Structure formats: structure tokens, C-alpha cells
Amino acid sequence: MQHNAPVGDAFSEEQKQYLQGFLSAVLARGGATAAPAPAPAPGAADTFVAGPEAIHRAAQDRAIAAGGKLVPEEEAKRRKNPFDMWDEMAANGAAGRFPKGTDVFLHKFHGLFYVAPAENAFMCRLRIPNGILSAAQLRGLAEIAEIYCGGFADVTTRANLQLRGIQPPHAQSVLMAIDELGLTSRGAGADNIRNITGSPTAGIDAQELIDTRPLCRALHHYILNHRELYGLPRKFNIAFDGGGKVSVLADTNDIGFAAVRIGAGKSVEPGVYFRVGLGGITGHGDFARDCGILLKPEECVRAAAAMVRVFIDHGDRTDRKKARLKYLLDKWGLDRFLAEAETHFGTPFRRVPVEECEKRGPEVKGAHIGVHGQKQQNLNYIGVVLPVGRIDAARMRGLSEVASRFGSGALRLTVWQNLLISDVPDERVGAALDAIAALGLGTVASGVRSGLVACTGNTGCKFALGDTKSHALTLADALEARVTLDRPINIHLTGCPHSCAQHLIGDIGLLATKIDAGEESVDGYHISVGGSAGAERKLAREIYPAVPFPEVPKLVGSMLAAYLAKRRAGESFHDFVVRHEIDDLKHLISQNDLAA
Ligand code: SF4
């Protein structure tokens, strides 16, 4: 890691001096600059809590009064406000110490994840509303990645970025540098509302019904400025789907706002509204359920806050496995949940049957890759393939340069772990593609690599049962050598049942497992097929349990070969597997067995 690399143009002279001065001071003093960590206050668990966040204490008290026992994470939040830890974090950084015990959890409120034993380092996750950042911001993040981190970033399945390999003396430097770029990591982990996702082609998609950027931005800042919206019973995901061609997977969120058009002669005024899906969590086998209400765009932030407020009051604080919104909805039903939310919203919700809404335009698989015309005449966006989302600092700078030189300087991250460069004039598309190719990056939508999604895996996540990112790349290499696809396909690899890579909505989903092999165990995957979100929403069905990874490329290759040999004209892989029973599929696959 470089400690004294020059800081680039994304920072002002003053900022450069500040960043380098802070780091030099920490290093020169041998990591012993700050005061020792304050001892926890006696009786802290009973500290009086005033202000808006008192609603959390009241919810905990109710859980205890009902005979429940708070989980350790709730006890930790009760003992110490995570946003009162700055001095303690400085002391740890100066001493070169990582946090211990439940302080590891509390650091995640700052977006800092101590990821041992996978890696003895912090990971920092940002918040990037609607996944859109500027060229200057990406260039600045490249500098931060090189100076303080592992020299790369990962695009996440929430259209966000993560920086890895951060040592304790640099943790606060990373937070400060991110802030100076106009970004934040506050609330990016732990029991908080995660990055607000929106349609990646917002504002440039001829098919969209509404531009989601102002809504994502408004909700992002609403959360940042309402301290009672931190420390929920569990994490919480919210997405806005503007109706464009590139899916944002809204129905996999706790709250998915999906734009719809209402025509004339219906029970409400014609116009564009949002339908609301609640309780999506595909790792637990559920898509968001339509709750039968329509919101005007300007009502969405207030409605989200009202619904989160119900979750704060009534989510389970005694069992982490049952603490997500889905379980409250399962227990109460939609009607009771909506009635409670209305008390916070202030007026009754507008209940409208889904049949009154016009059908949404299609989500186009692969529209996040390659060159696509925008709704603005003569302008295009270019989707760049970033296999499994990893991008090194040199390419971060290179793509910033491409966005500035050929586009408007905007870069749009997607939930498909890649990015789009928008606003490229027709006559500059060729040169932009050449510049992207010169970075060693592709822009072609065919093949398996464009729809390859992998969670962090065991190089950076303690829950992982396999190295999902490197397995994904090995799998892609092997498949590209064996089969040629003419339609995009999604392959999702996820390292544990938390399913950050949402294996159950992949055309092919792989869930890591360990397989006994005598006295040892080997890495393997449970393989599922036929998953999808959106209009084709369907959870994948398991076809092959516990396949050792060395056998996976051949087996998946045979699955694709069977599809190519037996599909109907124009049939997608999804439709192909959905129209077959699992045993029939296995038979077809065995008939198209590829050589090892
Ligand atoms: Fe970690 Fe599991 Fe999420 Fe993968 S799915 S990043 S292993 S928690």
C-alpha cells in the first residue's frame, strides 16, 4: 500500500494537505496520538435517552416487558450510541487496534466493517443514492483506494461501492476523505436503511415513467437528517423503480416503490404514481408483496418514513433471524401494518387495485451492458462490464476520464455490479468504446460475463463458505470456452444463505457450501435454476445440491448446452427451464453432457 502517493485532482490543495497531514501525524507518532478509549459509563444500559431516538429505547423496553430478551446487538445499541464513538475510534486508530466484541457491530453504523477472520482489515461501504456519482468523485475514490485501502473498489448488488483492506490508522482518514468528496458511509451497515437504489437509467430512458433521481436523493438526505431512522430492529432496503428498461430489482426490497401509470376513467386521477411492494427478501424466499396502495411521487418519502416507523416500534428485537420486515408482515398481515403506518402518515393511503394500473414496460435483460440510445436525441449510454464488480484504481481513474471526455461526467452504478457512462453523443461513441477497451474492459452483452454477479466471498466476509468472486471468474472462463450464448443470462454466486448476491433470482443460482470429503471438506455449491425478478418473478428451484466446485463448470456448461440444443425458437434460458420439471431438465442435461 502506498502511504505517500500524491493525492489527485479530486481534492483541493487544502484537502490534499489535510489528508496527507493527518496521515503523517498518525504515522509519525507511532499510532499513539489520541486519548485512550473512554471506559463504558457505569449503568450505561439504563442511560436516559431523550430526543427522537427515544422511540428505539421504548421499543426495547416493550420487548423486555413482554418477557423477551434483547439480542446482543440490541444490548450494544442500548449501551452506547454508535455515533458517539468518534474519540474511541480515533484512539483505536492511533493504537492500531481493531474493535472488539459488539463494537465491531457498532462500527458498521459508520460504514466500517471489520471483516476478520476473512481479512484482518476494515471494509468501508458507501452510500450513493440512485448509484450515481460524478467523475471527480470516482477519481477521488481511486485516490482513497490507493492511499488508504487495497487499491480497488467493489461494485455491490445495491449499486454501491465498497473499499477494502483498510488498517486501523486509516479508518477515520477514509471516512473524512469520503466526506470531503461529498459522499458518506453513515448508516451503510448494521441495523440501518441501506443505500437507496433507483433505476440506473433514470432521466435518460425513453421508456421510464418517472426520473427516480430526485426521490432517491430526497430519501437519502431525509435519512441522514433523522437520527431516529438509525438503529432499526434489522437492516432495511428501499428501492425506486422508475419503469425503465434496466431493472433495479425493486421487489427484492423491504419497500419497493414501482412507478405505474393510471389512465383516464379510473378511481383516481390519471397520472404517474408509485405502487408499493413490502417485505421482499429473496434469501428468505419472499418477493415484496403488493400492498394495494398508490402514492403520488411527492408522498413517497413521507410514506417510507411512516412504514419504517412501524418497523421501529414493532420489529422483533429478540430474534435476529425474525427481525426483518417480512416477519412483521407475516405476523400481522398487510391490513394491520398499513393501518398502523397510516397513523404516522397522517391520512389514509390511496387504495387502488393493481388491475387499474397500466402494464409496466419490459425490463430488458442485458440493457445494462453495451451502447443504448437515450431519450435525449443523439445521446447514448454505454454499459461497461465489470466482472463480479471489482475495479482497480487505475480503471476507476480511466472510467472517470472516459465519462468526463465523452459524456457528461456522470457514472451510474447498477445492481448488476457494473456501471453506465451516460450522455455520450452519437459521434463520440466509437472513440468512447475504444477508450474503454484500452482500459481492458468490455461492453458486449452476450455471453455469461455480463450477467455474472457474485457476493464478496471468503476473501472479505466471515460468513462465506467459498471464494465466490474467483469461482465466478473461473466459471465464466470455462463457460466461454465451451458454449456460445446469443442471449444474456444471469448467474448469481452467493457465499451463504444471507444471499447478498440473490442466488434465488438468477437464471442459474449458486449457493456456497462445504462438502465432506473424508477428513477434509471441499468448496462446493447448491445449484438452482429459473429464478427471476420483476414481471417474470420466480424463485429458482434447486436442481443439483452440493456439487464440488471443480465439477461446477462442466455441469453448468452441460446445462447451457442442453438449453441451446433443446430450446424453442427465441426461447430464453429462463423460459426453457421454467417449462420443464427438474427431473426432465436433468435428463436433458445428461444427454448434452460436455467433456470435462
Ligand atoms: Fe457474506 Fe454471505 Fe453476504 Fe456473501 S452472501 S457477502 S458470504 S454475508
XYZ file of C-alpha atoms and ligand atoms in Angstrom:
604
model
C 0.000 0.000 0.000
C 1.261 3.463 -0.814
C 1.173 5.841 2.107
C 2.587 8.928 0.479
C 1.195 8.783 -3.015
C 0.152 12.162 -4.386
C -3.478 12.966 -3.918
C -5.114 13.727 -7.250
C -7.242 16.432 -8.686
C -10.440 15.338 -6.977
C -9.284 17.257 -3.860
C -8.486 20.920 -3.431
C -4.968 21.940 -2.345
C -6.318 22.432 1.159
C -7.895 18.987 1.191
C -4.689 17.349 -0.054
C -2.702 18.954 2.722
C -5.268 17.934 5.291
C -5.372 14.315 4.161
C -1.622 13.939 3.964
C -1.057 15.875 7.181
C -3.458 13.698 9.125
C -1.843 10.512 7.885
C 1.710 11.754 8.506
C 0.796 12.764 12.030
C -0.636 9.347 12.824
C 2.371 7.528 11.375
C 4.969 9.876 12.900
C 3.521 9.464 16.372
C 3.662 5.706 16.137
C -0.064 5.421 16.482
C -0.322 6.873 19.999
C -1.813 10.276 19.417
C -5.234 10.197 20.882
C -6.660 9.763 24.323
C -7.357 6.230 25.496
C -10.787 4.851 24.814
C -13.257 6.009 27.425
C -14.487 3.297 29.765
C -18.152 2.498 29.393
C -20.239 4.559 31.785
C -21.469 2.601 34.791
C -25.082 1.697 34.344
C -24.951 2.803 30.726
C -27.663 0.312 29.893
C -30.066 2.453 31.884
C -28.964 5.781 30.493
C -31.856 8.130 29.899
C -32.438 8.654 26.178
C -34.099 11.832 25.033
C -34.848 13.114 21.572
C -36.269 11.342 18.535
C -34.190 8.176 19.040
C -36.031 7.508 22.326
C -38.550 5.516 20.249
C -35.963 2.743 19.972
C -35.450 2.600 23.725
C -39.222 2.459 24.177
C -39.479 -0.421 21.679
C -36.714 -2.301 23.506
C -38.432 -1.685 26.837
C -41.678 -3.079 25.488
C -39.876 -6.204 24.251
C -38.352 -6.704 27.701
C -41.646 -6.019 29.484
C -43.269 -8.676 27.310
C -40.797 -11.213 28.676
C -38.333 -11.082 25.756
C -34.550 -10.972 25.932
C -32.837 -8.456 23.718
C -30.277 -9.839 21.265
C -26.653 -8.741 21.877
C -26.876 -6.183 19.054
C -29.849 -4.504 20.743
C -27.990 -4.517 24.068
C -24.997 -2.926 22.336
C -27.143 -0.142 20.845
C -28.696 0.368 24.267
C -25.299 0.714 25.985
C -23.661 3.059 23.507
C -24.819 5.347 20.717
C -22.692 4.344 17.694
C -22.474 7.983 16.637
C -20.841 8.933 19.940
C -17.770 6.787 19.204
C -15.561 9.184 17.254
C -12.972 9.622 20.020
C -12.920 5.910 20.701
C -12.390 5.221 17.002
C -9.551 7.762 16.934
C -7.902 6.084 19.922
C -8.207 2.666 18.303
C -6.797 4.014 15.063
C -3.865 5.658 16.808
C -3.118 2.430 18.667
C -3.500 0.335 15.524
C -6.363 -1.580 17.141
C -9.412 -3.124 15.582
C -12.672 -3.016 17.572
C -13.724 -5.976 19.676
C -16.995 -7.638 20.631
C -20.158 -5.725 19.849
C -18.082 -2.641 18.972
C -17.463 -4.416 15.647
C -21.206 -4.193 15.073
C -21.402 -0.543 16.204
C -18.620 0.452 13.769
C -20.879 -0.664 10.926
C -23.089 2.366 11.668
C -20.164 4.341 10.238
C -19.929 2.019 7.235
C -16.820 0.349 8.670
C -16.846 -3.454 8.700
C -14.047 -5.282 10.496
C -14.076 -8.416 8.339
C -11.739 -10.766 10.267
C -11.134 -13.658 10.022
C -11.708 -13.349 6.271
C -9.275 -10.421 6.187
C -7.614 -8.551 9.061
C -8.850 -5.212 7.836
C -11.842 -2.901 7.628
C -14.103 -2.717 4.635
C -15.856 0.617 4.088
C -19.217 0.697 2.339
C -20.517 3.971 0.954
C -23.971 5.347 0.280
C -24.546 6.510 -3.292
C -28.209 7.457 -3.836
C -29.541 6.050 -7.106
C -25.996 4.699 -7.643
C -24.925 7.856 -9.456
C -21.625 9.602 -8.816
C -19.505 12.133 -10.641
C -16.215 11.573 -12.432
C -14.470 13.697 -9.808
C -15.929 11.541 -7.034
C -14.839 8.282 -8.670
C -11.385 9.749 -9.269
C -11.214 10.779 -5.618
C -12.284 7.293 -4.523
C -9.464 5.856 -6.664
C -7.049 8.038 -4.697
C -8.530 6.911 -1.385
C -8.405 3.270 -2.527
C -4.720 3.588 -3.345
C -3.623 5.629 -0.353
C -5.615 4.012 2.441
C -7.128 0.793 1.098
C -6.314 -2.193 -1.085
C -6.147 -0.230 -4.343
C -9.538 -1.293 -5.707
C -13.286 -0.994 -5.132
C -16.150 -3.463 -5.444
C -19.479 -2.504 -7.005
C -22.185 -4.072 -4.839
C -25.597 -5.515 -5.588
C -27.101 -2.288 -4.184
C -25.428 -0.115 -6.842
C -22.891 0.997 -4.298
C -19.130 0.850 -3.737
C -17.037 -0.865 -1.086
C -13.377 -0.191 -0.313
C -11.360 -2.960 1.332
C -8.029 -3.573 3.038
C -8.233 -0.615 5.476
C -5.951 -0.750 8.517
C -6.942 0.914 11.825
C -4.783 4.075 11.476
C -6.535 4.813 8.171
C -10.135 4.103 9.103
C -11.075 7.665 10.070
C -8.953 9.065 7.231
C -11.134 7.096 4.821
C -14.333 8.424 6.435
C -13.072 12.007 6.293
C -11.845 11.716 2.714
C -15.168 10.232 1.606
C -16.983 13.098 3.292
C -14.729 15.617 1.523
C -15.803 14.114 -1.794
C -19.421 14.887 -0.953
C -20.168 11.225 -0.180
C -20.868 9.374 3.043
C -20.797 5.908 4.568
C -23.051 6.804 7.519
C -25.561 4.058 8.199
C -24.240 1.893 5.342
C -24.136 -1.197 7.536
C -25.690 -2.664 10.701
C -29.365 -2.065 11.527
C -29.946 0.825 9.190
C -31.644 1.805 5.960
C -29.130 0.851 3.297
C -28.179 2.642 0.113
C -31.294 3.909 -1.656
C -31.364 2.343 -5.100
C -33.107 3.737 -8.161
C -33.374 2.915 -11.832
C -29.845 3.178 -13.284
C -31.128 4.848 -16.447
C -33.145 7.443 -14.524
C -33.696 10.564 -16.587
C -32.239 9.104 -19.788
C -34.569 6.181 -20.536
C -37.293 6.710 -23.144
C -39.403 4.002 -21.510
C -39.329 5.333 -17.943
C -42.428 6.800 -16.342
C -40.553 8.988 -13.901
C -36.989 10.027 -13.082
C -36.092 8.360 -9.759
C -33.063 10.566 -9.029
C -34.858 13.304 -7.042
C -36.685 10.704 -4.945
C -33.530 8.741 -4.109
C -31.749 11.969 -3.256
C -34.611 13.238 -1.093
C -34.914 9.989 0.864
C -31.119 9.703 1.228
C -30.938 13.137 2.850
C -34.102 12.576 4.865
C -32.439 9.549 6.464
C -29.163 11.385 7.060
C -31.050 14.121 8.880
C -33.396 12.000 11.013
C -31.400 10.308 13.723
C -34.372 8.171 14.776
C -34.036 6.334 11.451
C -30.828 4.621 12.635
C -30.689 1.529 14.819
C -33.738 -0.282 13.449
C -34.503 -3.853 14.534
C -32.530 -5.022 11.478
C -31.260 -3.757 8.139
C -33.769 -2.259 5.716
C -33.694 -1.906 1.912
C -35.642 0.624 -0.155
C -35.683 0.974 -3.954
C -37.384 3.197 -6.537
C -38.211 1.704 -9.930
C -38.997 4.395 -12.488
C -40.304 1.914 -15.073
C -37.199 1.912 -17.287
C -35.530 -0.889 -19.212
C -32.840 -1.711 -16.647
C -34.218 -3.476 -13.606
C -33.424 -2.223 -10.109
C -34.943 -5.392 -8.583
C -37.413 -3.330 -6.549
C -39.398 -6.397 -5.498
C -36.423 -7.773 -3.582
C -36.516 -4.797 -1.164
C -38.254 -4.264 2.178
C -40.016 -1.371 0.445
C -40.053 -1.344 -3.350
C -41.640 1.727 -4.938
C -42.615 0.851 -8.532
C -43.834 3.571 -10.900
C -47.127 2.928 -12.679
C -49.347 4.928 -14.969
C -53.061 5.321 -14.337
C -55.148 6.143 -17.382
C -58.384 8.076 -17.647
C -61.633 6.728 -16.196
C -60.159 5.007 -13.156
C -60.844 5.532 -9.464
C -58.046 8.110 -9.122
C -56.826 10.993 -11.256
C -54.775 9.923 -14.288
C -51.036 10.241 -13.898
C -47.888 8.538 -12.672
C -47.950 7.035 -9.174
C -45.930 4.509 -7.237
C -47.253 1.115 -6.180
C -45.685 -0.143 -3.002
C -44.286 -3.630 -2.507
C -43.435 -4.659 1.063
C -41.286 -7.297 2.702
C -39.071 -8.506 -0.176
C -36.187 -10.696 0.981
C -35.422 -13.387 -1.561
C -32.804 -15.049 0.645
C -35.769 -15.904 2.899
C -37.894 -16.970 -0.049
C -40.112 -13.906 -0.463
C -40.561 -11.167 -3.012
C -42.125 -7.887 -1.903
C -45.918 -8.218 -1.772
C -48.048 -5.566 -3.434
C -49.853 -3.797 -0.606
C -52.616 -2.358 -2.750
C -51.854 1.342 -2.368
C -50.832 4.102 -4.748
C -48.663 7.044 -3.742
C -48.010 10.274 -5.553
C -44.259 10.745 -6.057
C -44.198 13.586 -3.543
C -45.746 11.305 -0.893
C -43.128 8.528 -1.121
C -40.531 9.836 1.325
C -43.142 10.526 3.985
C -44.737 7.116 3.408
C -41.360 5.374 3.656
C -40.670 7.147 6.943
C -44.115 6.142 8.283
C -43.585 2.485 7.354
C -40.077 2.425 8.822
C -41.539 3.948 11.965
C -43.929 0.984 12.324
C -40.967 -1.353 11.864
C -39.059 0.531 14.586
C -41.954 0.174 17.014
C -42.917 -3.413 16.276
C -39.992 -5.234 14.590
C -38.560 -8.148 16.550
C -35.647 -7.153 18.785
C -35.277 -10.564 20.411
C -34.504 -12.804 17.410
C -32.210 -11.623 14.601
C -33.494 -14.328 12.279
C -37.037 -12.977 12.522
C -36.210 -9.280 12.698
C -36.723 -8.281 9.051
C -39.912 -6.526 7.905
C -41.179 -9.701 6.202
C -41.697 -11.355 9.554
C -43.716 -8.467 10.962
C -45.909 -8.631 7.858
C -46.258 -12.401 8.227
C -47.348 -11.920 11.831
C -49.698 -9.000 11.332
C -50.869 -9.163 7.732
C -50.851 -6.171 5.382
C -54.055 -4.548 6.633
C -52.848 -4.136 10.203
C -49.433 -2.932 9.058
C -50.946 -0.325 6.731
C -53.419 0.838 9.377
C -50.517 1.392 11.787
C -48.456 3.160 9.107
C -51.380 5.482 8.368
C -51.250 6.763 11.936
C -47.730 8.053 11.188
C -48.504 9.094 7.603
C -51.370 11.255 8.802
C -54.004 10.358 6.210
C -55.442 7.124 4.806
C -53.453 5.600 1.958
C -54.976 5.622 -1.511
C -56.101 2.022 -2.082
C -56.329 1.091 -5.743
C -56.482 -2.416 -7.260
C -53.466 -3.353 -9.343
C -55.805 -4.011 -12.316
C -56.374 -0.249 -12.636
C -52.676 0.313 -13.393
C -51.274 0.138 -16.896
C -48.833 -2.694 -17.527
C -45.221 -1.779 -16.948
C -42.854 -1.632 -19.934
C -40.443 -4.558 -20.187
C -37.291 -4.912 -18.158
C -34.692 -5.867 -20.749
C -32.078 -8.366 -19.678
C -28.678 -7.097 -20.770
C -29.772 -3.448 -21.160
C -27.148 -2.567 -18.543
C -24.390 -3.560 -20.986
C -23.389 -2.056 -24.339
C -24.482 1.057 -26.255
C -28.083 2.236 -25.919
C -29.796 5.369 -27.198
C -31.129 7.762 -24.575
C -34.422 9.610 -24.633
C -32.363 12.703 -25.397
C -31.752 12.852 -29.129
C -28.208 11.930 -30.286
C -27.126 10.859 -26.828
C -26.266 7.340 -25.619
C -25.296 5.465 -22.516
C -22.629 2.800 -22.519
C -22.828 -0.110 -20.078
C -19.389 -1.376 -19.116
C -18.845 -4.967 -17.979
C -17.100 -5.172 -14.596
C -16.811 -8.900 -13.945
C -18.111 -9.574 -10.413
C -17.946 -5.829 -9.785
C -14.265 -5.444 -8.944
C -12.453 -2.429 -10.353
C -8.891 -1.315 -9.638
C -7.854 2.275 -9.020
C -6.295 2.712 -12.469
C -9.542 1.690 -14.157
C -11.572 3.869 -11.770
C -9.490 6.813 -12.973
C -9.726 5.640 -16.578
C -13.519 5.386 -16.494
C -13.740 8.799 -14.814
C -11.718 10.168 -17.703
C -13.976 8.494 -20.276
C -17.085 9.880 -18.544
C -15.610 13.386 -18.485
C -14.206 13.391 -22.029
C -17.036 11.677 -23.872
C -20.091 12.044 -21.621
C -21.473 14.439 -19.042
C -19.184 13.162 -16.281
C -21.864 11.010 -14.641
C -21.209 7.361 -13.781
C -24.152 5.155 -12.876
C -23.667 2.007 -10.830
C -26.193 -0.808 -11.223
C -27.432 -3.650 -9.036
C -25.841 -5.896 -11.680
C -22.414 -4.896 -10.332
C -21.414 -2.827 -13.347
C -21.614 0.826 -14.400
C -23.010 3.014 -17.159
C -21.427 6.099 -18.699
C -24.216 8.383 -19.871
C -24.728 11.288 -22.270
C -22.252 10.230 -24.945
C -23.042 11.938 -28.308
C -23.525 9.635 -31.323
C -20.343 10.818 -33.000
C -18.243 10.130 -29.906
C -19.492 6.598 -29.141
C -16.768 4.912 -31.205
C -13.973 6.805 -29.502
C -15.508 6.171 -26.081
C -15.718 2.429 -26.781
C -12.068 2.443 -27.888
C -11.088 4.251 -24.680
C -12.994 1.719 -22.571
C -11.401 -1.179 -24.471
C -7.978 0.386 -23.894
C -8.678 0.004 -20.164
C -9.137 -3.722 -20.727
C -12.887 -3.530 -20.127
C -15.700 -4.898 -22.292
C -19.053 -3.519 -23.405
C -20.624 -6.573 -25.078
C -23.863 -8.012 -23.664
C -23.650 -11.545 -24.981
C -22.086 -14.420 -23.084
C -22.104 -15.162 -19.404
C -19.831 -12.438 -18.074
C -22.280 -9.552 -18.457
C -24.787 -11.163 -16.096
C -22.311 -12.580 -13.617
C -22.999 -11.466 -10.043
C -21.018 -12.593 -7.005
C -21.054 -11.560 -3.373
C -17.846 -10.741 -1.521
C -16.990 -14.336 -0.683
C -14.444 -15.658 1.763
C -11.690 -13.186 0.941
C -13.683 -10.455 2.654
C -16.680 -11.887 4.501
C -16.585 -14.118 7.555
C -19.869 -15.799 6.676
C -18.698 -17.051 3.287
C -18.319 -20.749 2.609
C -16.388 -20.199 -0.611
C -14.417 -17.751 -2.724
C -17.407 -16.658 -4.781
C -15.685 -13.918 -6.779
C -12.786 -16.039 -8.006
C -15.086 -19.032 -8.555
C -17.338 -16.804 -10.665
C -14.439 -15.753 -12.873
C -13.186 -19.348 -13.199
C -16.705 -20.420 -14.125
C -17.026 -17.636 -16.716
C -13.685 -18.581 -18.314
C -14.699 -22.226 -18.539
C -18.175 -21.499 -19.910
C -16.910 -19.079 -22.541
C -14.511 -21.780 -23.747
C -17.308 -24.331 -24.046
C -20.527 -22.625 -25.163
C -21.511 -19.540 -27.105
C -24.663 -17.822 -25.897
C -26.649 -15.460 -28.111
C -28.829 -14.134 -25.274
C -27.745 -12.749 -21.902
C -28.027 -14.996 -18.902
C -27.683 -14.175 -15.209
C -25.516 -16.341 -12.985
C -25.503 -15.377 -9.296
C -22.979 -16.797 -6.817
C -23.592 -16.205 -3.157
C -21.406 -17.269 -0.259
C -24.002 -18.083 2.416
C -27.753 -18.099 2.997
C -27.754 -14.322 3.630
C -27.705 -14.305 -0.173
C -26.288 -10.863 -0.846
C -25.961 -11.925 -4.497
C -29.598 -13.147 -4.516
C -28.967 -16.586 -5.955
C -32.678 -17.383 -5.981
C -33.398 -14.771 -8.669
C -30.598 -15.875 -11.014
C -31.212 -17.859 -14.204
C -28.613 -20.042 -12.536
C -28.023 -19.543 -8.816
C -25.140 -20.982 -6.841
C -25.163 -21.081 -3.048
C -21.796 -21.958 -1.499
C -21.472 -24.909 0.821
C -18.802 -27.147 2.274
C -18.875 -30.774 1.186
C -17.418 -33.572 3.292
C -14.579 -35.369 1.567
C -13.195 -37.815 4.076
C -11.432 -35.906 6.843
C -11.431 -32.698 4.851
C -14.152 -30.635 3.269
C -14.152 -29.103 -0.198
C -15.808 -25.984 -1.564
C -18.999 -26.643 -3.435
C -22.328 -25.141 -4.452
C -26.006 -25.944 -4.338
C -27.193 -25.133 -7.874
C -30.641 -23.689 -8.643
C -32.263 -22.684 -11.927
C -35.071 -20.499 -13.211
C -35.034 -17.542 -10.826
C -36.089 -14.060 -11.907
C -37.405 -10.760 -10.524
C -39.853 -8.242 -11.989
C -42.602 -9.347 -14.380
C -41.191 -12.905 -14.542
C -40.689 -13.048 -10.756
C -39.947 -16.564 -9.680
C -37.703 -18.134 -7.091
C -35.184 -20.552 -8.516
C -35.637 -24.303 -7.950
C -32.731 -26.377 -6.751
C -31.543 -28.838 -9.364
C -28.205 -30.134 -8.069
C -27.377 -29.983 -4.352
C -23.799 -29.943 -3.046
C -21.700 -30.061 -6.213
C -17.928 -29.819 -5.584
C -16.683 -26.658 -7.286
C -14.280 -28.474 -9.668
C -17.360 -30.173 -11.180
C -19.450 -26.997 -11.434
C -18.070 -25.578 -14.741
C -18.704 -28.824 -16.620
C -22.169 -29.233 -15.127
C -23.254 -25.646 -15.794
C -21.743 -25.904 -19.288
C -23.887 -29.011 -19.910
C -26.955 -27.103 -18.678
C -26.301 -24.355 -21.212
C -25.590 -26.913 -23.942
C -28.927 -28.616 -23.207
C -30.671 -25.240 -23.434
C -29.042 -24.408 -26.779
C -29.881 -27.859 -28.183
C -33.481 -28.134 -26.957
C -34.885 -24.617 -26.725
C -37.773 -23.384 -28.803
C -37.258 -20.578 -31.310
C -36.467 -17.359 -29.443
C -36.797 -19.004 -26.049
C -34.808 -17.596 -23.120
C -32.931 -19.787 -20.670
C -35.435 -18.753 -18.002
C -38.446 -19.832 -20.074
C -36.676 -23.022 -21.082
C -36.053 -24.191 -17.534
C -39.411 -22.997 -16.228
C -41.338 -25.163 -18.726
C -39.511 -28.307 -17.597
C -39.759 -30.379 -14.449
C -36.454 -30.715 -12.618
C -36.117 -34.408 -13.464
C -36.750 -33.707 -17.159
C -34.105 -30.988 -17.085
C -31.615 -33.347 -15.508
C -32.326 -35.877 -18.233
C -31.781 -33.293 -20.990
C -28.581 -32.109 -19.309
C -27.216 -35.655 -19.088
C -27.935 -36.080 -22.812
C -25.880 -32.960 -23.540
C -23.049 -33.761 -21.191
C -19.972 -31.764 -22.156
C -16.491 -33.211 -21.935
C -14.662 -32.428 -18.685
Fe -21.011 -12.530 3.115
Fe -22.990 -14.259 2.907
Fe -23.311 -11.742 2.036
Fe -21.716 -13.386 0.703
S -23.919 -13.658 0.976
S -21.248 -11.270 1.275
S -20.884 -14.630 2.318
S -22.994 -12.389 4.150
